[in-house]
CSV table of C-alpha atoms and ligand atoms in Angstrom, one decimal:
chain,number,residue,atom,x,y,z
O,9,MET,CA,44.3,106.3,87.2
O,10,ALA,CA,41.8,104.9,89.8
O,11,SER,CA,40.9,102.0,87.6
O,12,ASN,CA,44.6,101.3,87.0
O,13,ILE,CA,45.3,101.1,90.7
O,14,GLY,CA,42.1,98.7,91.1
O,15,ILE,CA,43.5,96.5,88.2
O,16,MET,CA,47.0,96.4,89.9
O,17,ASP,CA,45.3,95.7,93.2
O,18,ARG,CA,43.3,92.7,91.7
O,19,SER,CA,46.6,91.7,90.1
O,20,ASP,CA,48.3,91.4,93.3
O,21,GLN,CA,45.5,89.5,94.9
O,22,LEU,CA,45.5,87.0,92.0
O,23,SER,CA,49.3,86.7,92.5
O,24,ARG,CA,49.0,86.3,96.2
O,25,LEU,CA,46.3,83.5,95.3
O,26,GLY,CA,49.1,81.6,93.2
O,27,LEU,CA,47.7,82.4,89.9
O,28,PHE,CA,51.1,83.3,88.3
O,29,ASP,CA,53.1,80.4,89.7
O,30,SER,CA,50.4,77.4,89.7
O,31,ARG,CA,50.3,74.7,87.4
O,32,VAL,CA,46.9,73.4,87.0
O,33,PRO,CA,45.1,70.9,84.5
O,34,ARG,CA,43.0,72.3,81.8
O,35,TYR,CA,40.4,70.0,82.7
O,36,THR,CA,39.4,68.7,79.5
O,37,SER,CA,38.4,65.4,81.3
O,38,TYR,CA,38.0,64.3,85.0
O,39,PRO,CA,40.2,62.6,86.1
O,40,THR,CA,43.0,64.2,83.8
O,41,ALA,CA,44.7,61.8,81.2
O,42,PRO,CA,48.0,61.6,83.6
O,43,GLN,CA,45.9,59.8,86.2
O,44,PHE,CA,44.9,56.9,83.7
O,45,THR,CA,46.2,53.7,84.4
O,46,PRO,CA,46.7,50.3,82.6
O,47,GLY,CA,43.5,49.0,84.4
O,48,VAL,CA,41.5,49.4,81.4
O,49,SER,CA,41.9,47.0,78.5
O,50,ALA,CA,41.0,46.4,75.0
O,51,ASP,CA,38.4,43.9,76.5
O,52,GLU,CA,36.9,46.9,78.5
O,53,MET,CA,36.8,49.1,75.4
O,54,ALA,CA,35.0,46.2,73.3
O,55,ALA,CA,32.5,45.8,76.1
O,56,TRP,CA,31.8,49.7,76.4
O,57,ILE,CA,31.3,49.7,72.8
O,58,GLU,CA,28.9,46.8,72.6
O,59,ALA,CA,27.1,48.6,75.4
O,60,ILE,CA,26.3,51.7,73.4
O,61,PRO,CA,22.3,51.5,72.8
O,62,ASP,CA,20.9,50.8,69.4
O,63,ARG,CA,20.1,54.2,67.4
O,64,SER,CA,22.4,56.3,69.3
O,65,GLU,CA,24.4,59.3,68.0
O,66,ILE,CA,27.9,59.2,69.0
O,67,SER,CA,31.0,61.5,68.4
O,68,VAL,CA,34.2,60.2,66.8
O,69,TYR,CA,37.6,61.6,66.9
O,70,VAL,CA,40.5,60.6,64.4
O,71,HIS,CA,44.1,61.3,65.4
O,72,VAL,CA,46.8,61.8,62.7
O,73,PRO,CA,50.0,61.8,64.5
O,74,PHE,CA,52.3,63.1,61.6
O,75,CYS,CA,53.6,66.5,60.5
O,76,ARG,CA,55.8,67.3,57.8
O,77,ARG,CA,58.0,69.2,60.1
O,78,LEU,CA,57.7,69.8,63.9
O,79,CYS,CA,57.0,73.2,65.2
O,80,TRP,CA,59.3,74.0,68.3
O,81,PHE,CA,56.3,75.3,70.5
O,82,CYS,CA,54.2,72.3,70.0
O,83,ALA,CA,53.3,69.7,72.6
O,84,CYS,CA,51.0,67.6,70.5
O,85,ARG,CA,51.5,64.0,70.1
O,86,THR,CA,52.9,63.9,66.7
O,87,GLN,CA,56.0,62.7,64.6
O,88,GLY,CA,57.8,64.3,61.7
O,89,THR,CA,57.7,62.6,58.5
O,90,ARG,CA,58.0,63.3,54.7
O,91,ASN,CA,57.4,59.7,53.8
O,92,PRO,CA,54.2,58.8,52.3
O,93,ALA,CA,54.9,55.0,53.0
O,94,THR,CA,54.6,55.8,56.6
O,95,VAL,CA,51.4,57.6,56.3
O,96,ARG,CA,49.9,55.1,54.3
O,97,ALA,CA,50.8,52.4,56.8
O,98,TYR,CA,49.4,54.3,59.4
O,99,LEU,CA,46.0,54.8,57.5
O,100,GLU,CA,46.1,50.9,57.0
O,101,THR,CA,46.2,50.4,60.7
O,102,LEU,CA,43.7,53.0,61.4
O,103,LYS,CA,41.1,51.2,58.9
O,104,SER,CA,42.0,47.9,60.7
O,105,GLU,CA,41.0,49.7,64.1
O,106,ILE,CA,38.0,50.9,62.4
O,107,GLY,CA,37.1,47.4,61.4
O,108,HIS,CA,37.2,46.3,64.9
O,109,LEU,CA,34.9,49.0,65.9
O,110,ARG,CA,32.5,48.1,63.4
O,111,GLN,CA,32.5,44.3,64.9
O,112,PHE,CA,31.3,45.7,68.1
O,113,LEU,CA,29.1,48.5,67.0
O,114,ASP,CA,25.4,48.1,66.3
O,115,PRO,CA,24.8,49.0,62.8
O,116,SER,CA,21.9,51.4,63.8
O,117,VAL,CA,24.5,53.9,65.6
O,118,ARG,CA,25.3,57.1,63.6
O,119,ILE,CA,28.0,59.6,64.0
O,120,ALA,CA,26.8,63.1,65.1
O,121,ARG,CA,30.2,64.6,65.4
O,122,LEU,CA,33.3,63.7,63.6
O,123,HIS,CA,36.6,65.3,64.0
O,124,TRP,CA,40.1,64.9,62.3
O,125,GLY,CA,42.8,66.2,64.3
O,126,GLY,CA,46.5,65.8,64.9
O,127,GLY,CA,49.2,66.1,64.0
O,128,THR,CA,48.3,67.4,60.4
O,129,PRO,CA,45.3,65.3,59.0
O,130,THR,CA,45.7,67.5,56.0
O,131,LEU,CA,48.9,65.6,55.1
O,132,LEU,CA,46.7,62.9,53.8
O,133,THR,CA,46.3,62.7,50.1
O,134,PRO,CA,43.0,63.1,48.5
O,135,GLU,CA,42.8,59.2,47.8
O,136,MET,CA,43.6,58.6,51.6
O,137,ILE,CA,41.2,61.1,52.7
O,138,ALA,CA,38.4,59.2,50.6
O,139,ASP,CA,39.6,56.0,51.9
O,140,LEU,CA,39.3,57.1,55.6
O,141,ALA,CA,36.0,58.6,55.2
O,142,GLY,CA,34.8,55.7,53.4
O,143,ALA,CA,36.0,53.2,56.0
O,144,ILE,CA,34.3,55.2,58.7
O,145,ALA,CA,31.2,55.4,57.0
O,146,ASP,CA,31.0,51.8,56.7
O,147,ALA,CA,31.4,51.4,60.4
O,148,ALA,CA,28.9,54.1,61.1
O,149,PRO,CA,27.5,56.6,58.8
O,150,LEU,CA,27.4,60.4,59.5
O,151,ALA,CA,23.9,61.3,61.1
O,152,ASP,CA,21.5,63.8,59.4
O,153,GLY,CA,23.0,67.2,60.1
O,154,ALA,CA,26.2,65.8,61.4
O,155,GLU,CA,29.2,68.1,62.1
O,156,PHE,CA,32.3,66.8,60.4
O,157,SER,CA,35.4,69.2,61.3
O,158,VAL,CA,38.9,68.9,60.2
O,159,GLU,CA,42.1,70.7,61.4
O,160,ILE,CA,43.5,72.4,58.4
O,161,ASP,CA,47.1,73.4,58.2
O,162,PRO,CA,47.3,76.4,55.9
O,163,ASN,CA,50.9,75.2,55.0
O,164,GLU,CA,49.8,71.8,54.1
O,165,ILE,CA,46.6,72.0,52.0
O,166,ASP,CA,45.5,72.5,48.3
O,167,ASP,CA,42.4,72.6,46.1
O,168,ALA,CA,42.6,68.5,45.6
O,169,ARG,CA,43.0,67.9,49.3
O,170,LEU,CA,40.1,70.4,50.1
O,171,ASP,CA,37.8,69.1,47.5
O,172,ALA,CA,38.2,65.5,48.8
O,173,LEU,CA,37.4,66.7,52.4
O,174,VAL,CA,34.4,68.3,51.3
O,175,ALA,CA,33.4,65.5,49.3
O,176,ALA,CA,33.8,63.2,52.4
O,177,GLY,CA,31.2,65.6,54.1
O,178,MET,CA,33.6,68.2,55.8
O,179,ASN,CA,31.4,71.1,56.9
O,180,ARG,CA,33.7,72.7,59.6
O,181,ALA,CA,37.3,73.5,59.6
O,182,SER,CA,39.8,74.6,62.4
O,183,ILE,CA,43.0,76.5,61.7
O,184,GLY,CA,46.2,76.9,64.0
O,185,ILE,CA,47.5,80.4,63.6
O,186,GLN,CA,49.5,81.1,66.7
O,187,ASP,CA,50.6,84.6,65.9
O,188,PHE,CA,51.2,86.5,62.7
O,189,ASP,CA,54.3,88.1,63.9
O,190,PRO,CA,57.2,87.1,61.8
O,191,GLU,CA,59.7,87.3,64.6
O,192,ILE,CA,57.5,85.3,66.9
O,193,GLN,CA,56.8,82.7,64.2
O,194,ALA,CA,60.8,82.2,63.7
O,195,ALA,CA,61.1,82.0,67.3
O,196,ILE,CA,58.6,79.1,67.8
O,197,GLY,CA,59.6,77.4,64.5
O,198,ARG,CA,56.4,77.8,62.8
O,199,LEU,CA,56.3,80.1,59.7
O,200,GLN,CA,52.9,80.6,58.2
O,201,SER,CA,52.4,84.1,56.5
O,202,TYR,CA,49.1,86.0,56.8
O,203,ASP,CA,48.8,85.4,53.1
O,204,VAL,CA,49.0,81.7,53.3
O,205,THR,CA,46.5,81.6,56.2
O,206,ARG,CA,44.0,84.1,54.1
O,207,HIS,CA,44.1,81.8,51.0
O,208,ALA,CA,43.1,78.7,53.0
O,209,VAL,CA,40.3,80.5,54.6
O,210,ASP,CA,39.1,82.0,51.4
O,211,ALA,CA,39.4,78.4,49.8
O,212,LEU,CA,37.4,77.0,52.6
O,213,ARG,CA,34.6,79.5,52.5
O,214,ALA,CA,34.5,79.1,48.6
O,215,ARG,CA,33.6,75.7,49.1
O,216,GLY,CA,30.8,76.6,51.6
O,217,ILE,CA,32.3,75.8,54.8
O,218,ALA,CA,30.0,77.2,57.3
O,219,SER,CA,32.1,77.3,60.2
O,220,LEU,CA,35.5,78.3,61.0
O,221,ASN,CA,37.6,78.1,64.2
O,222,ALA,CA,40.8,79.6,64.6
O,223,ASP,CA,43.5,79.0,67.4
O,224,ILE,CA,45.7,81.7,68.5
O,225,LEU,CA,48.2,81.9,71.3
O,226,TYR,CA,49.2,84.2,73.9
O,227,GLY,CA,52.4,83.8,76.2
O,228,LEU,CA,54.8,83.1,73.2
O,229,PRO,CA,58.4,84.3,73.2
O,230,HIS,CA,58.7,88.1,72.5
O,231,GLN,CA,55.1,88.6,72.4
O,232,THR,CA,54.0,91.9,73.6
O,233,ARG,CA,50.7,93.9,74.0
O,234,PRO,CA,51.1,95.8,70.8
O,235,ARG,CA,52.0,92.7,69.1
O,236,ILE,CA,49.2,90.5,70.1
O,237,ALA,CA,46.9,93.4,69.4
O,238,GLU,CA,48.3,93.5,65.9
O,239,SER,CA,47.8,89.7,65.3
O,240,VAL,CA,44.3,89.8,66.9
O,241,GLN,CA,43.5,92.6,64.5
O,242,ARG,CA,44.7,90.4,61.5
O,243,LEU,CA,42.9,87.6,62.7
O,244,LEU,CA,39.7,89.6,62.8
O,245,SER,CA,39.9,90.6,59.1
O,246,LEU,CA,39.5,86.8,58.7
O,247,ASN,CA,36.2,86.9,60.5
O,248,PRO,CA,36.4,83.5,62.1
O,249,ASP,CA,33.2,82.1,63.6
O,250,ARG,CA,34.9,80.9,66.8
O,251,VAL,CA,38.5,81.9,68.2
O,252,ALA,CA,40.4,79.6,70.9
O,253,LEU,CA,42.8,81.9,72.7
O,254,TYR,CA,45.2,79.5,74.5
O,255,GLY,CA,47.9,80.2,76.7
O,256,TYR,CA,51.2,78.9,75.4
O,257,ALA,CA,52.3,76.1,77.8
O,258,HIS,CA,56.2,76.0,78.2
O,259,VAL,CA,56.8,72.6,79.4
O,260,PRO,CA,60.2,71.4,77.9
O,261,TRP,CA,60.4,68.6,80.4
O,262,MET,CA,57.5,67.0,78.5
O,263,ALA,CA,57.6,68.4,75.1
O,264,ARG,CA,61.7,68.1,74.5
O,265,ARG,CA,61.4,70.3,71.4
O,266,GLN,CA,60.3,73.1,73.4
O,267,ALA,CA,63.9,73.4,74.8
O,268,ILE,CA,64.9,75.3,71.6
O,269,ILE,CA,62.7,78.3,72.9
O,270,PRO,CA,64.9,80.3,75.5
O,271,ALA,CA,62.9,80.7,78.5
O,272,GLU,CA,64.1,84.3,78.8
O,273,SER,CA,62.3,85.3,75.8
O,274,LEU,CA,58.8,84.3,77.3
O,275,PRO,CA,56.6,86.9,78.9
O,276,THR,CA,56.3,86.7,82.7
O,277,PRO,CA,53.2,85.2,84.2
O,278,SER,CA,51.8,88.7,84.9
O,279,GLU,CA,52.5,89.8,81.5
O,280,ARG,CA,50.6,86.7,80.1
O,281,LEU,CA,47.6,87.9,82.1
O,282,GLU,CA,47.9,91.3,80.3
O,283,LEU,CA,48.4,89.7,76.9
O,284,PHE,CA,45.3,87.5,77.5
O,285,ARG,CA,43.3,90.8,78.6
O,286,THR,CA,44.5,92.6,75.5
O,287,ALA,CA,43.4,89.9,73.1
O,288,ARG,CA,40.1,89.4,75.1
O,289,GLU,CA,39.2,93.2,74.8
O,290,LEU,CA,39.7,93.1,71.1
O,291,PHE,CA,37.4,90.2,70.5
O,292,LEU,CA,34.6,91.6,72.7
O,293,TRP,CA,35.0,95.1,71.2
O,294,ASP,CA,34.3,93.3,67.8
O,295,GLY,CA,31.3,91.7,69.0
O,296,TYR,CA,32.3,88.2,70.1
O,297,GLU,CA,30.9,86.6,73.2
O,298,GLU,CA,33.3,85.3,75.5
O,299,ILE,CA,33.0,81.5,76.2
O,300,GLY,CA,34.2,79.8,79.3
O,301,ILE,CA,38.0,80.4,80.1
O,302,ASP,CA,39.6,80.8,76.6
O,303,HIS,CA,37.0,80.9,73.7
O,304,PHE,CA,35.1,83.6,71.9
O,305,ALA,CA,32.2,83.0,69.4
O,306,ARG,CA,30.2,85.1,67.4
O,307,PRO,CA,26.8,85.5,68.8
O,308,GLU,CA,24.9,83.6,66.1
O,309,ASP,CA,27.4,80.7,66.5
O,310,GLY,CA,26.4,77.2,68.0
O,311,MET,CA,28.9,77.4,70.6
O,312,ALA,CA,27.7,80.8,71.7
O,313,ARG,CA,23.9,79.8,71.7
O,314,ALA,CA,25.2,76.6,73.8
O,315,ALA,CA,26.8,78.6,76.3
O,316,ARG,CA,23.8,81.3,76.8
O,317,GLU,CA,21.7,78.0,77.1
O,318,GLY,CA,23.6,76.0,79.6
O,319,ARG,CA,24.7,73.3,76.9
O,320,LEU,CA,28.4,74.0,76.9
O,321,ARG,CA,30.5,71.2,77.6
O,322,ARG,CA,34.3,70.2,77.9
O,323,ASN,CA,36.0,67.5,75.8
O,324,PHE,CA,39.5,66.6,74.6
O,325,GLN,CA,39.5,69.6,72.0
O,326,GLY,CA,38.3,72.1,74.6
O,327,TYR,CA,34.9,73.6,74.6
O,328,THR,CA,31.9,71.7,72.7
O,329,GLU,CA,28.3,71.7,72.3
O,330,ASP,CA,28.7,67.9,72.0
O,331,THR,CA,26.6,66.3,74.6
O,332,ALA,CA,26.8,62.8,73.4
O,333,PRO,CA,27.8,60.4,76.1
O,334,VAL,CA,29.8,58.4,73.8
O,335,LEU,CA,33.1,59.7,72.2
O,336,VAL,CA,35.2,57.2,70.2
O,337,GLY,CA,38.9,58.1,69.8
O,338,LEU,CA,40.8,56.5,67.0
O,339,GLY,CA,44.4,56.4,66.2
O,340,ALA,CA,47.6,56.5,68.4
O,341,SER,CA,47.1,57.9,71.7
O,342,ALA,CA,43.5,58.8,71.1
O,343,ILE,CA,41.1,58.9,74.1
O,344,SER,CA,37.6,57.3,74.0
O,345,ARG,CA,35.1,58.5,76.7
O,346,PHE,CA,32.2,56.2,77.7
O,347,PRO,CA,29.6,56.8,80.4
O,348,GLN,CA,31.6,54.0,82.2
O,349,GLY,CA,34.9,55.3,81.9
O,350,TYR,CA,37.9,56.5,79.7
O,351,ALA,CA,40.0,54.2,77.4
O,352,GLN,CA,43.3,55.5,75.9
O,353,ASN,CA,45.0,53.9,72.9
O,354,ALA,CA,48.8,53.2,73.0
O,355,SER,CA,50.7,56.5,72.6
O,356,SER,CA,53.6,55.5,70.3
O,357,THR,CA,52.5,54.6,66.6
O,358,GLY,CA,54.7,51.5,66.8
O,359,ASP,CA,52.8,50.1,69.9
O,360,TYR,CA,49.3,51.2,68.8
O,361,THR,CA,50.3,49.4,65.3
O,362,LYS,CA,51.4,46.3,67.1
O,363,ARG,CA,48.2,46.1,69.2
O,364,ILE,CA,46.0,46.8,66.2
O,365,ARG,CA,47.8,44.1,64.0
O,366,ALA,CA,47.2,41.7,66.9
O,367,GLY,CA,43.5,41.9,66.1
O,368,MET,CA,42.6,43.8,69.4
O,369,PHE,CA,41.8,47.3,70.1
O,370,ALA,CA,45.0,49.3,71.0
O,371,THR,CA,43.4,50.2,74.5
O,372,ALA,CA,46.7,50.7,76.9
O,373,ARG,CA,45.4,52.8,79.8
O,374,GLY,CA,42.2,54.5,81.1
O,375,HIS,CA,40.0,55.0,84.0
O,376,VAL,CA,36.8,53.4,85.2
O,377,LEU,CA,34.4,56.3,86.5
O,378,SER,CA,33.2,56.0,90.1
O,379,ARG,CA,30.0,57.7,91.2
O,380,GLY,CA,32.3,60.4,93.1
O,381,ASP,CA,34.2,60.9,89.8
O,382,ARG,CA,31.1,61.5,88.1
O,383,LEU,CA,29.9,64.1,90.5
O,384,ARG,CA,33.4,65.9,90.9
O,385,GLY,CA,33.8,65.8,86.9
O,386,ARG,CA,30.6,67.5,86.4
O,387,MET,CA,31.2,70.1,88.9
O,388,ILE,CA,34.7,70.9,87.4
O,389,GLU,CA,33.2,70.9,83.9
O,390,ALA,CA,30.2,73.3,85.1
O,391,LEU,CA,32.8,75.9,86.8
O,392,MET,CA,35.0,75.6,83.5
O,393,CYS,CA,32.0,76.1,81.3
O,394,ASP,CA,29.3,78.3,83.2
O,395,PHE,CA,31.5,79.4,86.1
O,396,ARG,CA,28.8,77.9,88.5
O,397,ILE,CA,27.8,74.8,89.9
O,398,ASP,CA,24.1,74.2,90.2
O,399,SER,CA,23.4,72.2,93.4
O,400,ALA,CA,20.0,71.1,92.2
O,401,GLU,CA,21.7,69.6,89.2
O,402,MET,CA,24.2,67.8,91.5
O,403,VAL,CA,21.5,66.3,93.7
O,404,GLU,CA,19.2,65.3,91.0
O,405,CYS,CA,21.6,64.0,88.4
O,406,HIS,CA,24.3,62.7,90.6
O,407,GLY,CA,22.7,61.9,93.8
O,408,ALA,CA,24.8,64.4,96.0
O,409,THR,CA,23.4,65.3,99.3
O,410,GLN,CA,23.3,68.8,100.5
O,411,ALA,CA,25.8,67.8,103.3
O,412,GLN,CA,28.1,66.6,100.6
O,413,LEU,CA,27.9,69.7,98.6
O,414,SER,CA,28.6,72.0,101.5
O,415,GLU,CA,31.6,69.9,102.2
O,416,LEU,CA,32.8,69.9,98.8
O,417,TYR,CA,32.3,73.7,98.3
O,418,ARG,CA,34.2,74.2,101.7
O,419,GLU,CA,37.9,74.3,100.1
O,420,ALA,CA,37.0,76.4,97.4
O,421,VAL,CA,35.4,78.9,99.8
O,422,ALA,CA,38.2,79.0,102.3
O,423,ARG,CA,40.7,79.6,99.6
O,424,PHE,CA,39.0,82.0,97.2
O,425,ALA,CA,36.7,83.8,99.4
O,426,ASP,CA,36.9,86.9,97.5
O,427,PHE,CA,36.3,85.2,94.3
O,428,VAL,CA,33.3,82.7,95.0
O,429,THR,CA,29.9,82.9,96.2
O,430,VAL,CA,27.8,80.3,97.8
O,431,THR,CA,24.1,80.6,97.9
O,432,PRO,CA,21.4,77.9,98.1
O,433,ASP,CA,21.4,77.5,94.4
O,434,GLY,CA,25.0,76.7,94.4
O,435,LEU,CA,28.6,77.9,94.0
O,436,SER,CA,29.5,80.5,91.3
O,437,ILE,CA,32.7,82.5,90.4
O,438,ARG,CA,32.5,86.3,90.4
O,439,PRO,CA,33.5,87.9,87.1
O,440,GLU,CA,36.8,89.1,88.5
O,441,GLY,CA,37.6,85.6,89.7
O,442,ARG,CA,37.3,84.0,86.2
O,443,PRO,CA,41.1,84.0,85.5
O,444,LEU,CA,41.3,81.6,88.7
O,445,ALA,CA,38.7,79.3,87.2
O,446,ARG,CA,41.0,76.1,86.8
O,447,MET,CA,42.6,76.8,90.3
O,448,ILE,CA,39.2,76.9,91.8
O,449,ALA,CA,38.1,73.7,89.9
O,450,ARG,CA,41.3,72.1,91.2
O,451,CYS,CA,39.6,72.3,94.5
O,452,PHE,CA,37.1,69.7,93.3
O,453,ASP,CA,39.7,67.3,92.1
O,454,ALA,CA,40.3,64.3,94.4
O,455,TYR,CA,43.4,63.1,92.6
O,456,ASP,CA,47.0,63.7,93.3
O,457,LEU,CA,48.1,66.2,90.8
O,458,ALA,CA,51.8,66.7,92.3
O,459,SER,CA,53.9,65.0,89.8
O,460,THR,CA,51.9,65.4,86.4
O,461,GLY,CA,53.5,68.8,85.2
O,462,HIS,CA,50.5,70.6,84.1
O,463,SER,CA,50.6,73.9,82.6
O,464,SER,CA,50.7,77.5,84.0
O,465,ALA,CA,47.5,78.6,85.6
O,466,VAL,CA,47.5,81.7,83.2
L,72,SF4,S1,51.8,73.0,65.3
L,72,SF4,FE1,50.7,71.7,63.9
L,72,SF4,S2,52.1,71.4,62.5
L,72,SF4,FE2,53.3,72.0,64.1
L,72,SF4,S3,54.1,70.3,65.1
L,72,SF4,FE3,52.1,70.9,66.0
L,72,SF4,S4,50.6,69.5,65.0
L,72,SF4,FE4,52.4,69.7,63.8
């Protein structure tokens, strides 16, 4: 009983600090994408690619913005299509973009990490998969030991496509699950039975895929603690190497199809926290290690090792062990990251296609990083990954002074005094303050977030 009272007191305190009604970024970049402006052009993109040093290893993300049908809960940039000609035309545009990349990239550059996401990349036919992989390899081959991961839709995969992906070098896979409960699946417009998912997992493992990531959501309509516990148990029976436990973000003013989901069927913010805690406990009991704010990994998994060794980073896919300074994003709406800044392709497939056909990169917006951005961005990333900021790193790597750091720490300490600790080594978030990590990180964000419609803090 005493511990329950403790939890309630703590929840009250989190509530008073605004955890349950704040909208804060997920900080997969800094500044966040809504702050990007048209100030970065295709010329900058070309110059930044040309500036990649010879023999570098880079990361590449390829976006396939199509799905056979659109799930109501999903806020991804994707469009429904059942027309193979649409997908084929997009693939040709992607290959042209890869051709531009090849013109500006030194031939000695290799890809250390390749990720195909969407949308539904497994919508590509086996021939298209081989075609796309071949075009990428012509521009920059995979490095020895490269990781090549693909988002696999269990509803949209078969042996031929899996074989083509493995032949192209795929050695990691990510599967979206959301929740196994049929009523919840019906409410979010995404039917995907346990058997279909199990079959996809078995087929991947049979082909030697060494690492499997699964995404599951909390905060879905009609989700209760027993229901999420049941879904987590079923997920654990698939033994994924990594799990991302994301909060469903209900933002129908940004993702219009979410308006089909009645707001009254959603758990309250404090219920969301309980759903997260229930799932978290089950992953920890099963031996997973907690990674950052919303991931879990087997202790032997590379992400768990990176977290233990302080090498965890944030990128547009969430947590990563990827420390490459360059990530080239290909496809409509894809974002590239360079030491100089961010460059985002035109979001709509039509605008993206028009720009690529005009013989240039499709860059429509972006951001040139200032010294202050780099310092604040690294502080935010460190809080999101390690729950602590190392003052020595900020001084040595980002030229901060102790006086600057004290000033930057001041707001976080003033607002979250019971949850952060400042010592001569830096600022750290206490374990009980971890649900507030995004809100604490926001104290280091110098941009105006007022109008950008970010997701709930929990
Ligand atoms: S959840 Fe996957 S399949 Fe459904 S709309 Fe989003 S990207 Fe497409």
